[in-house]
């Protein structure tokens, strides 16, 4: 007769117990975190949302600017121009680097992809609290979609890059196709990094202020505007190993290797391809797991 | 006995079970939430000294609330400002952790709050599509329901507003569009926090009809409102919260009468 004991106006019946009643009707704890497999399945179920959100973000980014989407091309170009002025002309890191303009522009664009992924990732949850609090979806959608938006930007930059490389006198070869696997690995790496940044940024709101400095340090250590090989020829071994394992430097150098004739395999860090794939795997899986662990806590105060 | 799998004898199956729920807010810096600015809970927060972080305050916003909501019910939540109504809804939605006790729910309760901004830089059009995709509709389903949503929201009644960015909308228009999007899907549990207050009269009628529809489709609807009229019109059952405690839980007529009596006493007290 237990069921008849439940009062009509729902004060809980002490004899049945909430947990038992919930179990009987298949109710779950509200806001509980699903298993990683279930989480991945739900994330896949929202793939259309990810694509649409990435597209909307890409378009929305410049919607307040008069020149609109022209900035997608202008921003990387202006960046490259600034670095060329400072490092190419004033400081002269181009000494000993053949084809310095393609070398520099490749570095700037490839690093910008990782940089912007991390920067948009750190605000992925904290900057979309309205959405997070209003609608239920796996929160990993946000950093993944924002990385995808940055990938779209990167594809525009790549088109610009090809034009610059051609203007600089490079001749298209089959090796240019190597850009595709490099970009793929870097995208997975960036998504993982964005997931990590999103979780950290949702808990520590000061991180968004701190991150630009971290990223600038990382950029100066990644051989964007100089050749690491030239600089570290006499450096102690641990320093060289550390610089060679730097994922940003590896993705930059592999892209240069693909596009620039004078950048040969000899200039690549050792095991560059293996290191590139390993970083993508470690950050892709690790970042996803790290973000998943806090699912159910995003959007809370 | 009455144990038959799947079938229900007597009361309808529960969709939300709240079991002796306590919610404690931790507020850093200046308080943003309504509960903090409110009277009683703010006083309470001042009494409890900050414990961990400097400037962190703990606000005991919900204290030992328990009830069972069932399929097909529309439940009103009333109480003065800062009584813990919004906090309770957010805890049911799984957006706030329970300090102790638990909330069990059927599926994922959807919370439609008054400040649930979508993407203000994007057009209403895009917000409809993105909102629907986020709720798990397929692109085809979104195309099928798109016209219905826009028509329900009444956004285009005074010209082509749906293609404008949402930041150009009045607060009433934005609230209408949000409600239209969120109610396009049949939620098992839908919670509406003052979201209808900003709509005009015609829209309120439409949305009340939509709430009845959702209820008929076997959902459970919670409605927070300071308008006792809209509570009377839509809810058969009402919970009265005060100071984070459940004062009364029963048929709307009885609860609202008791609430009005109490409010009248307080305002006429010297």
Coordinates of C-alpha atoms in Angstrom, one line a residue, chain A residues 7 11 15 22 32 43 54 106 148-149 187 193 229 243 252 281 283 295:
Chain A
X7 CA 0.2 12.6 0.1
X11 CA 5.3 16.5 1.1
X15 CA 8.2 5.8 5.0
X22 CA 13.3 8.4 -7.4
X32 CA 24.7 14.7 -12.5
X43 CA 28.6 15.8 -27.8
X54 CA 31.3 28.1 -34.9
X106 CA 54.0 31.2 -41.6
X148 CA 36.4 25.3 -34.9
X149 CA 35.6 29.0 -35.5
X187 CA 43.5 21.6 -34.5
X193 CA 44.1 23.2 -25.0
X229 CA 68.2 26.3 -34.8
X243 CA 62.7 24.1 -27.3
X252 CA 55.2 26.0 -37.1
X281 CA 46.8 12.9 -28.8
X283 CA 46.0 17.3 -25.3
X295 CA 30.8 18.9 -16.2

